Amino acid sequence: MRDNQEDLDGLFERFLNKTTETPLYFGQKLAKIGTEEVKERLLEVVRGEDMDNAYLAVKALSMMENKGDVLRELFATIHRPANRDKNGGLVSLLEDFDLSEYFVDIFRLFLFGNFKASTLAKGYLDYVEFDITQRTLKKAEKHWNHFLSNASKEESFELKKSEGAEILDEIRDLLEDE
């Protein structure tokens, strides 16, 4: 058992070492091991302050079979105010996951994210098939109203306002038809 722990510690050390030329090689090895301990240790890295390591950890987590609650943790990291201006890389990795139940989180990113995050979120909104209910719509409308009340009225505001209104109108129409 001790040897296995040392092997795991060594893989993590090489995976997160900034001088490692092929960190994803070690990420693949960790993903293949895929135990709950590996997943939790990778999630700790995602929750950390180092965005480069968080990016690598999400890549490794996306290769695991048991992804479980990874998206919830990933969105918590993405939405953290301290990460607002540096979370575009993490948002780009969302494509490796099933986003069907995360419409509200994606809509929030579209409304409040930096340029890269917002642009990527708009792409997800356009192409992902979401599971949407009345409750989902209400939550999205809450964020929409916050955006309308608090967003700076800069150049991109009118475009987001137009696109966001169109998205919500389409959802209302879909829910009325059901």
XYZ file of C-alpha atoms in Angstrom:
178
model
C 0.000 0.000 0.000
C 2.832 2.380 0.851
C 4.419 1.859 -2.588
C 1.133 2.703 -4.287
C 0.885 5.931 -2.274
C 4.450 6.840 -3.160
C 3.720 6.105 -6.831
C 0.621 8.308 -6.688
C 2.489 11.106 -4.913
C 5.234 10.878 -7.553
C 2.716 11.083 -10.404
C 1.123 14.159 -8.871
C 4.519 15.754 -8.316
C 5.518 15.246 -11.969
C 2.050 16.253 -13.192
C 2.114 19.600 -11.374
C 5.820 20.364 -11.722
C 6.200 23.505 -13.843
C 9.317 22.099 -15.515
C 7.642 18.901 -16.740
C 7.530 19.023 -20.532
C 4.555 16.671 -20.906
C 2.359 17.094 -17.830
C -0.693 15.647 -19.588
C 1.147 12.347 -19.948
C 1.076 12.122 -16.159
C -2.488 13.462 -16.143
C -3.515 10.552 -18.360
C -1.872 8.126 -15.944
C -3.767 9.717 -13.038
C -7.034 9.590 -14.989
C -6.457 5.931 -15.788
C -5.991 5.176 -12.077
C -9.265 7.062 -11.598
C -9.834 6.344 -7.917
C -11.866 8.574 -5.645
C -8.603 9.691 -3.995
C -7.159 10.768 -7.352
C -10.358 12.623 -8.228
C -10.415 14.425 -4.872
C -6.755 15.413 -5.129
C -7.330 16.764 -8.641
C -10.378 18.695 -7.412
C -8.218 20.249 -4.685
C -5.926 21.507 -7.431
C -8.946 22.928 -9.296
C -10.026 24.747 -6.117
C -6.534 26.205 -5.691
C -5.119 29.537 -6.763
C -2.855 28.358 -9.604
C -4.898 28.581 -12.818
C -2.283 26.706 -14.865
C -2.436 23.749 -12.493
C -6.244 24.002 -12.315
C -6.363 23.802 -16.117
C -4.193 20.662 -16.095
C -6.285 19.110 -13.328
C -9.510 19.696 -15.264
C -7.923 18.113 -18.355
C -7.063 15.041 -16.273
C -10.518 14.972 -14.673
C -12.155 15.153 -18.103
C -10.337 11.942 -19.062
C -11.687 10.054 -16.046
C -14.662 7.745 -16.345
C -16.088 8.778 -12.971
C -16.509 12.528 -13.457
C -19.269 12.774 -10.843
C -19.434 16.212 -9.255
C -16.499 17.642 -11.221
C -18.623 20.214 -13.067
C -20.053 21.656 -9.871
C -16.541 22.205 -8.530
C -15.321 23.546 -11.860
C -18.138 26.096 -12.037
C -17.435 27.160 -8.440
C -13.834 27.892 -9.449
C -14.856 29.638 -12.664
C -17.416 31.833 -10.877
C -15.019 32.824 -8.075
C -14.631 36.632 -8.372
C -10.847 36.417 -8.037
C -10.749 34.254 -11.176
C -12.993 36.433 -13.345
C -10.209 37.820 -15.499
C -8.250 34.587 -15.826
C -10.833 31.803 -16.146
C -11.153 31.641 -19.949
C -8.964 28.553 -20.149
C -11.175 26.713 -17.685
C -14.298 27.800 -19.565
C -12.796 26.366 -22.758
C -12.560 22.965 -21.050
C -16.288 22.837 -20.359
C -16.697 21.351 -23.840
C -15.239 18.103 -22.454
C -18.265 17.631 -20.181
C -22.010 17.127 -20.439
C -23.394 20.641 -19.916
C -27.063 19.773 -20.416
C -27.980 20.562 -16.806
C -25.869 23.709 -16.493
C -27.767 26.268 -18.560
C -27.897 28.828 -15.735
C -24.145 28.635 -15.112
C -23.413 29.019 -18.816
C -25.885 31.912 -19.085
C -24.156 33.618 -16.127
C -20.816 33.252 -17.868
C -22.280 34.755 -21.013
C -23.608 37.743 -19.089
C -20.821 38.394 -16.605
C -17.715 36.660 -17.942
C -14.659 38.314 -19.393
C -14.480 38.499 -23.183
C -13.132 34.968 -23.697
C -15.455 33.346 -21.146
C -18.484 35.211 -22.472
C -17.697 34.331 -26.085
C -17.194 30.659 -25.261
C -20.383 30.621 -23.183
C -22.344 32.078 -26.101
C -21.101 29.213 -28.251
C -22.291 26.698 -25.652
C -25.652 28.450 -25.431
C -25.998 28.208 -29.203
C -24.985 24.563 -29.625
C -25.545 22.576 -26.416
C -28.909 20.907 -25.878
C -29.911 21.905 -22.343
C -32.490 20.379 -19.994
C -34.641 23.421 -19.272
C -37.569 23.709 -16.879
C -39.602 26.606 -15.546
C -37.289 26.647 -12.533
C -34.266 26.943 -14.818
C -35.924 29.861 -16.598
C -36.647 31.624 -13.293
C -33.026 31.288 -12.197
C -31.786 32.581 -15.548
C -34.214 35.522 -15.359
C -32.843 36.394 -11.911
C -29.331 36.682 -13.371
C -30.727 38.535 -16.386
C -32.370 41.151 -14.170
C -29.149 41.530 -12.184
C -27.262 42.031 -15.454
C -29.725 44.672 -16.673
C -29.530 46.543 -13.368
C -25.818 46.328 -12.661
C -23.824 45.857 -15.856
C -21.756 48.754 -17.061
C -23.328 50.197 -20.158
C -20.217 49.749 -22.247
C -20.119 48.881 -25.923
C -20.819 45.170 -25.479
C -23.824 45.783 -23.208
C -26.320 46.380 -26.019
C -25.192 43.303 -27.933
C -25.415 41.084 -24.832
C -28.760 42.650 -23.977
C -30.109 41.815 -27.421
C -28.690 38.279 -27.494
C -29.715 37.521 -23.901
C -33.277 38.715 -24.498
C -33.471 36.518 -27.608
C -32.244 33.464 -25.684
C -34.778 33.965 -22.884
C -37.607 34.607 -25.374
C -36.804 31.346 -27.174
C -36.859 29.445 -23.875
C -40.195 30.993 -22.895
C -41.634 29.981 -26.272
C -40.342 26.438 -25.891
C -41.763 26.086 -22.396
C -45.148 27.490 -23.478
C -45.371 24.919 -26.280
C -44.924 22.032 -23.833
